[in-house]
XYZ file of C-alpha atoms in Angstrom:
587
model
C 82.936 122.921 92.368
C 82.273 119.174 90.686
C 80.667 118.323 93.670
C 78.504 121.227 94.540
C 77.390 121.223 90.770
C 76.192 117.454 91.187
C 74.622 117.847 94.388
C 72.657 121.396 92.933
C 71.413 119.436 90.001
C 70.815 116.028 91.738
C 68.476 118.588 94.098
C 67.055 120.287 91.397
C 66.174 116.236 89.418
C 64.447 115.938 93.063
C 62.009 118.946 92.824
C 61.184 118.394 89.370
C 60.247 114.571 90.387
C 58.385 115.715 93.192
C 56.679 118.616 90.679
C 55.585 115.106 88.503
C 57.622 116.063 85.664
C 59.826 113.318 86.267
C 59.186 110.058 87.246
C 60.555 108.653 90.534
C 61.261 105.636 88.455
C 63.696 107.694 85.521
C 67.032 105.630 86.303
C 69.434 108.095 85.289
C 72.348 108.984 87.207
C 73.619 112.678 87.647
C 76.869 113.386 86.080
C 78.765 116.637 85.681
C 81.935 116.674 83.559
C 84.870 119.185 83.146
C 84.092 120.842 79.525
C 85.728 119.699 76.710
C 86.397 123.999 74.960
C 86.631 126.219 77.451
C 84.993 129.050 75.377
C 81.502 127.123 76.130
C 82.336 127.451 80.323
C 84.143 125.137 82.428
C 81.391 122.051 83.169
C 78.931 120.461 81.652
C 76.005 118.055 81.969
C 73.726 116.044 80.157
C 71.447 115.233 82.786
C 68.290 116.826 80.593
C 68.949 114.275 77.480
C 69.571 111.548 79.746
C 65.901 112.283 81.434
C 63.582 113.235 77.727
C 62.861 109.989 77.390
C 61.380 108.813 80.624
C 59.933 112.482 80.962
C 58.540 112.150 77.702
C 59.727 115.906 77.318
C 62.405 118.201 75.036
C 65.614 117.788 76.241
C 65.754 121.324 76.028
C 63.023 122.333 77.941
C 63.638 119.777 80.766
C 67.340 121.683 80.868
C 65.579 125.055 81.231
C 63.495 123.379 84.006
C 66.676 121.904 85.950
C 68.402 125.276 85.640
C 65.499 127.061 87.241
C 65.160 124.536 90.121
C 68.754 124.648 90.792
C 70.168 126.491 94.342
C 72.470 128.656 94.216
C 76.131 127.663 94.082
C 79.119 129.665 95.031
C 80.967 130.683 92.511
C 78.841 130.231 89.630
C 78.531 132.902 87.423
C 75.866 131.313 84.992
C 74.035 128.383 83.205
C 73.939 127.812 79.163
C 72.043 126.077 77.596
C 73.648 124.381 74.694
C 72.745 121.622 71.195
C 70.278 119.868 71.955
C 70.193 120.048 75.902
C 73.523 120.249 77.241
C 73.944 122.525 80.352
C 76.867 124.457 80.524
C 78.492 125.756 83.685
C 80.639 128.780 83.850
C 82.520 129.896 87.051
C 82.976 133.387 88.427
C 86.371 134.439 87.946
C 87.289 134.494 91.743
C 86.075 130.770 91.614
C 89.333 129.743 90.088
C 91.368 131.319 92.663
C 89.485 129.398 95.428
C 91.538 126.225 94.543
C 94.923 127.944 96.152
C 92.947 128.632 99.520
C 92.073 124.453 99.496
C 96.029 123.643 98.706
C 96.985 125.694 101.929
C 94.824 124.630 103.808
C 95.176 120.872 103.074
C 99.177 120.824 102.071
C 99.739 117.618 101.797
C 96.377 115.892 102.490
C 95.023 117.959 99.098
C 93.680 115.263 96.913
C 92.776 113.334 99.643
C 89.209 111.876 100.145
C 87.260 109.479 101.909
C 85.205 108.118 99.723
C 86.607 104.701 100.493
C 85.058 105.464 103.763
C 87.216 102.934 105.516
C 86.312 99.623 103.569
C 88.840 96.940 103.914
C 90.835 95.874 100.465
C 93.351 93.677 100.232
C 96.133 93.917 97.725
C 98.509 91.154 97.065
C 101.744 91.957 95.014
C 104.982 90.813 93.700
C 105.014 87.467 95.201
C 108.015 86.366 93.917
C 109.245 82.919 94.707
C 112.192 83.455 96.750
C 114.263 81.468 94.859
C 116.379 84.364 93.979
C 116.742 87.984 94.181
C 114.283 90.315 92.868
C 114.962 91.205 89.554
C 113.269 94.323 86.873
C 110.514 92.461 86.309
C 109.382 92.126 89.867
C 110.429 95.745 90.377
C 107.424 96.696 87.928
C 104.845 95.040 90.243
C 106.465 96.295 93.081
C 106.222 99.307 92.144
C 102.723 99.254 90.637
C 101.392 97.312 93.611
C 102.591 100.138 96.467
C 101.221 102.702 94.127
C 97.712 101.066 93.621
C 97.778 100.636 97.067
C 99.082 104.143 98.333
C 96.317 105.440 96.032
C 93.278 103.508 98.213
C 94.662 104.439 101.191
C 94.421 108.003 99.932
C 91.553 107.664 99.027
C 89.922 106.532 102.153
C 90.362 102.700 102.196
C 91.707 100.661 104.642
C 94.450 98.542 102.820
C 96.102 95.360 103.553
C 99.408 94.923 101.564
C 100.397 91.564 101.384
C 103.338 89.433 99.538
C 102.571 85.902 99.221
C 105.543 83.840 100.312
C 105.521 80.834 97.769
C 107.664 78.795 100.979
C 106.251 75.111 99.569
C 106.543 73.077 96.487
C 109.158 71.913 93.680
C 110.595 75.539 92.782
C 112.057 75.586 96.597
C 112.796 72.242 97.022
C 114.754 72.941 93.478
C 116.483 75.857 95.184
C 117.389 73.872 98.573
C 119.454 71.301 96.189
C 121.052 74.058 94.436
C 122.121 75.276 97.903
C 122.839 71.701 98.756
C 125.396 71.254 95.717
C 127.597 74.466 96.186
C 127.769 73.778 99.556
C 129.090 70.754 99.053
C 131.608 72.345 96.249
C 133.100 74.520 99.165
C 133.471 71.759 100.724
C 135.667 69.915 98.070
C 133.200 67.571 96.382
C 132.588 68.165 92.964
C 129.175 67.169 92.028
C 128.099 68.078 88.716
C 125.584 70.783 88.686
C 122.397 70.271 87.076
C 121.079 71.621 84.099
C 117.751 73.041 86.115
C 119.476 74.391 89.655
C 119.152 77.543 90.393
C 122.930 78.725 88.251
C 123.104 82.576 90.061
C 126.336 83.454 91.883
C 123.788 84.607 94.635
C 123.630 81.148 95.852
C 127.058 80.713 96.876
C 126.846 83.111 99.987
C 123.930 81.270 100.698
C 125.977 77.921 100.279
C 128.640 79.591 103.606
C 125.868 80.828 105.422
C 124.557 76.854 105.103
C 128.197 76.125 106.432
C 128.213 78.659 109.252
C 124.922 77.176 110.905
C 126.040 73.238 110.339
C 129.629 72.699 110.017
C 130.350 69.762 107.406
C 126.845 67.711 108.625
C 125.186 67.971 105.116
C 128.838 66.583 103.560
C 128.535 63.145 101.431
C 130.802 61.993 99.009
C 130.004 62.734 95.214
C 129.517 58.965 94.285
C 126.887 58.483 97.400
C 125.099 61.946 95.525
C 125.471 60.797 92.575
C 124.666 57.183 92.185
C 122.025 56.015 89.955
C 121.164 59.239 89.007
C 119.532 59.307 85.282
C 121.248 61.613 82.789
C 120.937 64.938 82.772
C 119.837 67.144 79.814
C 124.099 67.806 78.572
C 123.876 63.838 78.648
C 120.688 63.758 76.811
C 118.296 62.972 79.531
C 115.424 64.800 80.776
C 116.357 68.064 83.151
C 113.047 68.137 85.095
C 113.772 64.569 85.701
C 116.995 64.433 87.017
C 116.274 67.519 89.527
C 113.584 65.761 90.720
C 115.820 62.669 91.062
C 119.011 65.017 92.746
C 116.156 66.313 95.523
C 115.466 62.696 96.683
C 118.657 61.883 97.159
C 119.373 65.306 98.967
C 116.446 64.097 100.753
C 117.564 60.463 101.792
C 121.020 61.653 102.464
C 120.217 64.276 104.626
C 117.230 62.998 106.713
C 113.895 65.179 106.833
C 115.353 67.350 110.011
C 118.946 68.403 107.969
C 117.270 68.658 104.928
C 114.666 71.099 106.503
C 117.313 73.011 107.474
C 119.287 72.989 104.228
C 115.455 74.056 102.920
C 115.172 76.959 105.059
C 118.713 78.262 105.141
C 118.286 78.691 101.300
C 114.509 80.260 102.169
C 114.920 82.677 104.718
C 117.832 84.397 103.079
C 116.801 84.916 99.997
C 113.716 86.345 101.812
C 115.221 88.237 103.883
C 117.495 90.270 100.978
C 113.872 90.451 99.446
C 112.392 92.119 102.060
C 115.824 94.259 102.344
C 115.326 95.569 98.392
C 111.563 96.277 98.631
C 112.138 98.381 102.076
C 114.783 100.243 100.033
C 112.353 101.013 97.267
C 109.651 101.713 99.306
C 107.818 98.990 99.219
C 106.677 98.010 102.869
C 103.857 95.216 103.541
C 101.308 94.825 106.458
C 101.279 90.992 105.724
C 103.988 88.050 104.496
C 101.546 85.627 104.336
C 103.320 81.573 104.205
C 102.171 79.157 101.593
C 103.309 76.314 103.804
C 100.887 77.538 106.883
C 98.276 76.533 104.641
C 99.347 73.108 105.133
C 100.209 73.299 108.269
C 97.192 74.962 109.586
C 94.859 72.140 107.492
C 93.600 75.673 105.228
C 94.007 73.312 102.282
C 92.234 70.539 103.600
C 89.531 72.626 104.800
C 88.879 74.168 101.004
C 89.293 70.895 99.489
C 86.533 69.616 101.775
C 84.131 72.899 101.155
C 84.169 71.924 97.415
C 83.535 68.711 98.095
C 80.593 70.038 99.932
C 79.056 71.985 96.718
C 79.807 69.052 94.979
C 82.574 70.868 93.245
C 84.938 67.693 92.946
C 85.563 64.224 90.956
C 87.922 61.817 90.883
C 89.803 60.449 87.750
C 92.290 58.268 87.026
C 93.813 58.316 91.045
C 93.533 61.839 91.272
C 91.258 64.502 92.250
C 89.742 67.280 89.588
C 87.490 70.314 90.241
C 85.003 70.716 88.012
C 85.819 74.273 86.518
C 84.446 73.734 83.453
C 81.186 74.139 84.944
C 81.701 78.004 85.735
C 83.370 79.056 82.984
C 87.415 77.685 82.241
C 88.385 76.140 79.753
C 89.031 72.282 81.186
C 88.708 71.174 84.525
C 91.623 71.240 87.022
C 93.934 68.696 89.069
C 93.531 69.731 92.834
C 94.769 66.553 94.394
C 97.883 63.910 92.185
C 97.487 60.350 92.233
C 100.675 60.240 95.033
C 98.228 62.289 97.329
C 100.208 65.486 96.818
C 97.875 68.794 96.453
C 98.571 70.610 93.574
C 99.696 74.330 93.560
C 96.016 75.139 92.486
C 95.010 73.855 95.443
C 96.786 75.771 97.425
C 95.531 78.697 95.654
C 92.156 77.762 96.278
C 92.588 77.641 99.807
C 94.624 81.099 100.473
C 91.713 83.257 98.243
C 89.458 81.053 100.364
C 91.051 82.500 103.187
C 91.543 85.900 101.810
C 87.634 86.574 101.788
C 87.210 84.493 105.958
C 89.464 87.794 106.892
C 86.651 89.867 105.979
C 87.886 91.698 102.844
C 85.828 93.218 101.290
C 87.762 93.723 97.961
C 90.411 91.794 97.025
C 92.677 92.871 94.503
C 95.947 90.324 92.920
C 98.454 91.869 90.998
C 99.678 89.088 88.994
C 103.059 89.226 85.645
C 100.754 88.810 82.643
C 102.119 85.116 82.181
C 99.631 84.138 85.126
C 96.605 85.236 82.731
C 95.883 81.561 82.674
C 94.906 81.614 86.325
C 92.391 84.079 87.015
C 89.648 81.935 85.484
C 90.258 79.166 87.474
C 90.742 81.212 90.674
C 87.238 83.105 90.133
C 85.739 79.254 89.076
C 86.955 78.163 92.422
C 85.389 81.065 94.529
C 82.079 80.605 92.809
C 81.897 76.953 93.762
C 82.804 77.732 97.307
C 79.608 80.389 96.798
C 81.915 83.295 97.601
C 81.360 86.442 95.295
C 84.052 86.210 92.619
C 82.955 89.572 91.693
C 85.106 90.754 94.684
C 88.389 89.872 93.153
C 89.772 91.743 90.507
C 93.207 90.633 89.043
C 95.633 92.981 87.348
C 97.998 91.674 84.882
C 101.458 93.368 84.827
C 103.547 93.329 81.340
C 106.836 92.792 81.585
C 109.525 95.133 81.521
C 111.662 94.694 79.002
C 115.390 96.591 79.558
C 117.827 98.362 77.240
C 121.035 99.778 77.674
C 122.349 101.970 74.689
C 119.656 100.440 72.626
C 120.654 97.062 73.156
C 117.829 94.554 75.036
C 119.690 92.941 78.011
C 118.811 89.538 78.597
C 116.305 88.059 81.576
C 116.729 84.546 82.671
C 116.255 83.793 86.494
C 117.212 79.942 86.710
C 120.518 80.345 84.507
C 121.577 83.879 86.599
C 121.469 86.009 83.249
C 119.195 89.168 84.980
C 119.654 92.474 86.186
C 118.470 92.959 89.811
C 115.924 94.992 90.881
C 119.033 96.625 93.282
C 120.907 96.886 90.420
C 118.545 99.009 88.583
C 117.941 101.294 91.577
C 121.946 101.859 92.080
C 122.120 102.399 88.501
C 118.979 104.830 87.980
C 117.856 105.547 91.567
C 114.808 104.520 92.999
C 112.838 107.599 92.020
C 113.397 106.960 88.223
C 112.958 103.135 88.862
C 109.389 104.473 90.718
C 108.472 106.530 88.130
C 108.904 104.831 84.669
C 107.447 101.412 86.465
C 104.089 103.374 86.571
C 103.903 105.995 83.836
C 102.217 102.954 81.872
C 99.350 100.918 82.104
C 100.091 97.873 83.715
C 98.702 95.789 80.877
C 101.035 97.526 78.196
C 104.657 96.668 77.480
C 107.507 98.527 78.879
C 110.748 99.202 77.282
C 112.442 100.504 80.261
C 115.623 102.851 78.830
C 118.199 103.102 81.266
C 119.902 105.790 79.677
C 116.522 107.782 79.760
C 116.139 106.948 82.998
C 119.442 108.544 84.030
C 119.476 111.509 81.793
C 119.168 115.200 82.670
C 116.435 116.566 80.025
C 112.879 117.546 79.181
C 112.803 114.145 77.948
C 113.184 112.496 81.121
C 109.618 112.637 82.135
C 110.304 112.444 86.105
C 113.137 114.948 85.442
C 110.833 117.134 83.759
C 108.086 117.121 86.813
C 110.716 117.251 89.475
C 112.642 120.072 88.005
C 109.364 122.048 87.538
C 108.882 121.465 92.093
C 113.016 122.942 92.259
C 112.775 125.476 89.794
C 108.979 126.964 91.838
C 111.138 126.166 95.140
C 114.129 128.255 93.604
C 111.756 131.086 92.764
C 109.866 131.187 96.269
C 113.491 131.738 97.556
C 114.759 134.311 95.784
C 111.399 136.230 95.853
C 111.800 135.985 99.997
C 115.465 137.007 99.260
C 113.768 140.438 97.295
C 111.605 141.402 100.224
C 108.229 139.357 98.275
C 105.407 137.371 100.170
C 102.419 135.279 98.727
C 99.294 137.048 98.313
C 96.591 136.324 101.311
C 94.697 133.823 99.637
C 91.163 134.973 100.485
C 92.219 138.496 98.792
C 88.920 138.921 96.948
C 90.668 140.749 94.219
C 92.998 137.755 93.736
C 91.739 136.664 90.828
C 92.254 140.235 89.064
C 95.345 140.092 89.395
C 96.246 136.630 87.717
C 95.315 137.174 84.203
C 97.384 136.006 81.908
C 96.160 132.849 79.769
C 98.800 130.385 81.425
C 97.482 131.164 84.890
C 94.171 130.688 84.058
C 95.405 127.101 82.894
C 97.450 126.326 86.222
C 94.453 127.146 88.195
C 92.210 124.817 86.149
C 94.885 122.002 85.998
C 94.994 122.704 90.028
C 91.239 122.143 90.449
C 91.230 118.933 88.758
C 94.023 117.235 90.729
C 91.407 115.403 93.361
C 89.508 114.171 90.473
C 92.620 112.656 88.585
C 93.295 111.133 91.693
C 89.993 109.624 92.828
C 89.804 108.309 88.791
C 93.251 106.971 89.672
C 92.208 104.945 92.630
C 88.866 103.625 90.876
C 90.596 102.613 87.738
C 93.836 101.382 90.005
C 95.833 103.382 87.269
C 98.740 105.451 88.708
C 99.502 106.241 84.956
C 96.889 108.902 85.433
C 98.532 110.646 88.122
C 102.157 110.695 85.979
C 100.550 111.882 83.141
C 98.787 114.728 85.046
C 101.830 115.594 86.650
C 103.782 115.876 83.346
C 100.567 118.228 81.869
C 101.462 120.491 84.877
C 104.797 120.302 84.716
C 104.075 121.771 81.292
C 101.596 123.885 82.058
C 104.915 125.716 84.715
C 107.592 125.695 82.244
C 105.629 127.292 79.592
C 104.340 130.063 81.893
C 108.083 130.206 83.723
C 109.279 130.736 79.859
C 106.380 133.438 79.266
C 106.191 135.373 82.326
C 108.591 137.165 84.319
C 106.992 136.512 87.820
C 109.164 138.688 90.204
C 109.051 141.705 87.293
C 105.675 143.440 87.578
C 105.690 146.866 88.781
C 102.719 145.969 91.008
C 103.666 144.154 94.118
C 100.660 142.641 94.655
C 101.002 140.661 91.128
C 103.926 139.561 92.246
C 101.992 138.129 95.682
C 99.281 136.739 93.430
C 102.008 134.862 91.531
C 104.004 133.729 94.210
C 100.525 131.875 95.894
C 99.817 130.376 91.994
C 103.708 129.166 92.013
C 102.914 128.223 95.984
C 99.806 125.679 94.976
C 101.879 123.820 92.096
C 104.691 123.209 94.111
C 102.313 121.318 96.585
C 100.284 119.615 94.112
C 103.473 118.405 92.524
C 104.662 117.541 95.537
C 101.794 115.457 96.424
C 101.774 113.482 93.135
C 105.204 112.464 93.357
C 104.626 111.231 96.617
C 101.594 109.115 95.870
C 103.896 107.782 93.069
C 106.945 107.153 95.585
C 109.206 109.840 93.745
C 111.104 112.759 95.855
C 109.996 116.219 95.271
C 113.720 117.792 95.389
C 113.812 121.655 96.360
C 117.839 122.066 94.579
C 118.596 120.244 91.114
């Protein structure tokens, strides 16, 4: 009804320009909203204040003008004319019964649209270094990415989800030595272990796996590791210095071939139980894109030299700077070190570069909020490459911060103090891990309350909504147990037979589901859809508390019910879905 109201009045704005009323040239975009009091009908506009300026006319008489150039609509029982030139739309009564017809006839594809009419967007999300396993942090971007994502597709786009497999650099070589060490423990040489390896019990397995593919190859004795090396941080030295110093000699003891392998062993299963948890919350991806094929395929090279091109680059002091400054960060940037190494930036550079030569046409990074300092430099770099920076948006996720009987529990990757993202989901299930991730913005803080999360009560939010889909499915059986069928839902004289003040709510909250989820989708804001869902959830309890559904003398109430309880259980059904929760018929 949304729609046909915008298209009546957009084609009633047309005859009154053509009528020279209006000029061609007004600028003002039709818009019809849901009203605010029901008492004054159930949409509004203010198209006619929007246009008395550039008609030089009353707002109200330019509203009595659009109302008499309007075409008919279905369902609309009248126009108002309200304050200074607000139209007001109210709906025949069997127009709110309409919305249970376009539920049955959809099922599951209700809400849908296509409004994205097949435009490619990528979105890139969690990301993680695999340098361990996934813990409650990454679970909130996991779970806020696949939403965001599940939502375009919905809504008509063709989406690209992609993790981007940080495979290069110090944090892996870091991990590699850490693997290194404990395998060498298992193997009865007792190397201290530094102050900045990776300290999780997760890398022992990793450590025999290591064994399994080489045998003892990697083995050297702990004074040829350990000779020369400067102090470590216990000692009073510098930690980031004496990693660095334990990776060189991993690498000159091992050769670049064993080392690669010690390198990759570590890599590819930490990876792998990556890819394992995400599958098992639902998380799947089109794409693992590698951060070393950059390197490999000369991507970073290539970007380097484009800058270079636009005159984008400088050198200083040995190394190699990009002039961000010049669109907008706050200092300039390091692409290239004085040893010749490219910097992570770099690499960034080059895989956004690369993002856009696939042809996307929207590009959307969902970064934790402590990479805020990134997306200006990232948008700095497409600019100088003259690529439309416009075209990436970047959404910062808080972090989730976890409590267990009111305590905080502590979050520390490198030293092995976290709770894994597996953990969580064996502890609260995946559906309450789904579901509190998103009920949020993504930019606010999240105090995630496992015992919440577990518990059996209205004030469980995703208990709430899914015992509101049971308690409809419990109903629909019983009423099939007592001989009672849904109404045919083009009965004309549906609508006169669901009159109590709840149902006139349910239908409403019904109608408005698309909308809520096409705002979703725009906004990339699944919060919408949980908060909707809870509002309807609501809106059922209260009118299961009210009304006794299979109690009216009149049989064909009861039908007229059973088709209202019919279209809430499917638009709860598909909200949970879009949010990756269950909709459970038994609780």
């Amino acid at each position: 009804m949304k729609d046909a109201l915008t298209q009546a009045l957009a084609a009633a704005l047309e005859t009154l320009v053509a009528d020279g009323r209006i000029p061609p040239d007004h600028g003002v975009e039709v818009q019809v909203t849901r009203a605010r009091d029901r008492e004054h009908g159930d949409f509004a506009s203010n198209l006619a204040m929007q246009l008395a300026r550039p008609a030089k006319t009353k707002p109200r008489d330019l509203a009595e003008a659009l109302c008499a150039a309007m075409p008919a609509v279905p369902g609309l029982a009248g126009t108002e004319i309200a304050g200074p030139g607000f139209i007001n739309f109210r709906l025949a009564a069997d127009a709110r019964t309409q919305v249970l017809g376009r539920i049955a006839a959809q099922g599951a594809d209700f809400g849908r649209s296509s409004v994205g009419n097949g435009r490619p967007v990528q979105v890139e999300f969690v990301s993680a270094n695999p340098t361990g396993p996934l813990h409650v942090g990454h679970g909130r971007g996991a779970a806020f990415g696949a939403t965001v994502a599940d939502l375009l597709d919905f809504c008509g786009f063709d989406v690209t989800r992609e993790y981007y497999v940080n495979d290069a650099g110090r944090q892996m070589n870091i991990l590699a030595a850490s693997v290194w060490l404990r395998y060498l423990e298992q193997h009865g040489v007792q190397v201290p272990f530094p102050a900045n390896g990776y300290q999780g019990d997760y890398i022992y397995p990793v450590a025999e796996s290591l064994t399994a593919q080489i045998g003892e190859q990697a083995v050297h004795p702990a004074a040829a590791v350990t000779r020369d090396l400067p102090p470590d941080e216990p000692a009073g030295g510098d930690k980031e210095v004496y990693i660095d110093a334990v990776i060189a000699r991993a690498r000159e003891l091992l050769g670049p071939e064993l080392y690669r392998t010690v390198f990759d062993c570590g890599l590819n299963a930490i990876l792998e139980d990556i890819r394992d948890d995400l599958r098992e919350f639902g998380v799947e991806y089109q794409c693992w894109f590698s951060e070393r094929s950059l390197a490999d395929s000369g991507a970073i090279d290539a970007a380097v030299q484009d800058l270079q091109a636009h005159g984008a680059l400088y050198e200083k002091d040995g190394a190699l700077w990009f002039r961000s400054t010049d669109y907008g960060d706050d200092k300039d940037r390091v692409v290239r070190r004085e040893n010749g190494d490219y910097t992570y930036f770099a690499s960034d550079i080059a895989y956004h570069r690369e993002k856009f030569q696939r042809g996307f046409e929207r590009v959307i990074n969902i970064w934790g909020a402590d990479h805020h300092g990134y997306v200006p430099r990232v948008r700095a770099a497409l600019q100088a490459l003259g690529l439309e920076a416009d075209r990436l948006d970047v959404l910062l996720v808080q972090f989730a911060i976890l409590y267990r009987g009111g305590e905080r529990l502590p979050m520390s990757t490198r030293a092995g103090q976290f709770v894994t993202l597996r953990e969580l989901r064996d502890e609260v299930g995946s559906d309450a891990a789904r579901f509190f991730y998103v009920q949020r913005r993504c930019d606010q803080h999240l105090d995630f309350d496992l015992d919440l999360a577990k518990s059996q009560s209205n004030d469980n939010p995703m208990y709430y909504i899914q015992y509101a889909h049971a308690r409809i499915a419990s109903v629909l059986r019983t009423a099939a147990e007592r001989g009672h069928t849904a109404s045919a839902l083009d009965d004309a004289r549906l609508s006169e037979r669901l009159t109590e003040p709840q149902e006139d709510d349910l239908l409403d909250r019904l109608d408005r589901f698309p909308e809520v989820i096409a705002a979703a989708a725009e906004a990339c804001e699944p919060h919408q859809i949980a908060q909707y869902l809870r509002e309807l959830a609501a809106g059922f309890h209260t009118y299961y508390n009210a009304v006794p559904f299979l109690n009216a003398e009149d049989a064909t109430v009861i039908g007229a019910r059973l088709a209202l309880l019919t279209g809430i259980k499917q638009v709860l059904h598909n909200g949970l879905r879009l949010l990756g929760v269950t909709a459970p018929e038994r609780m």
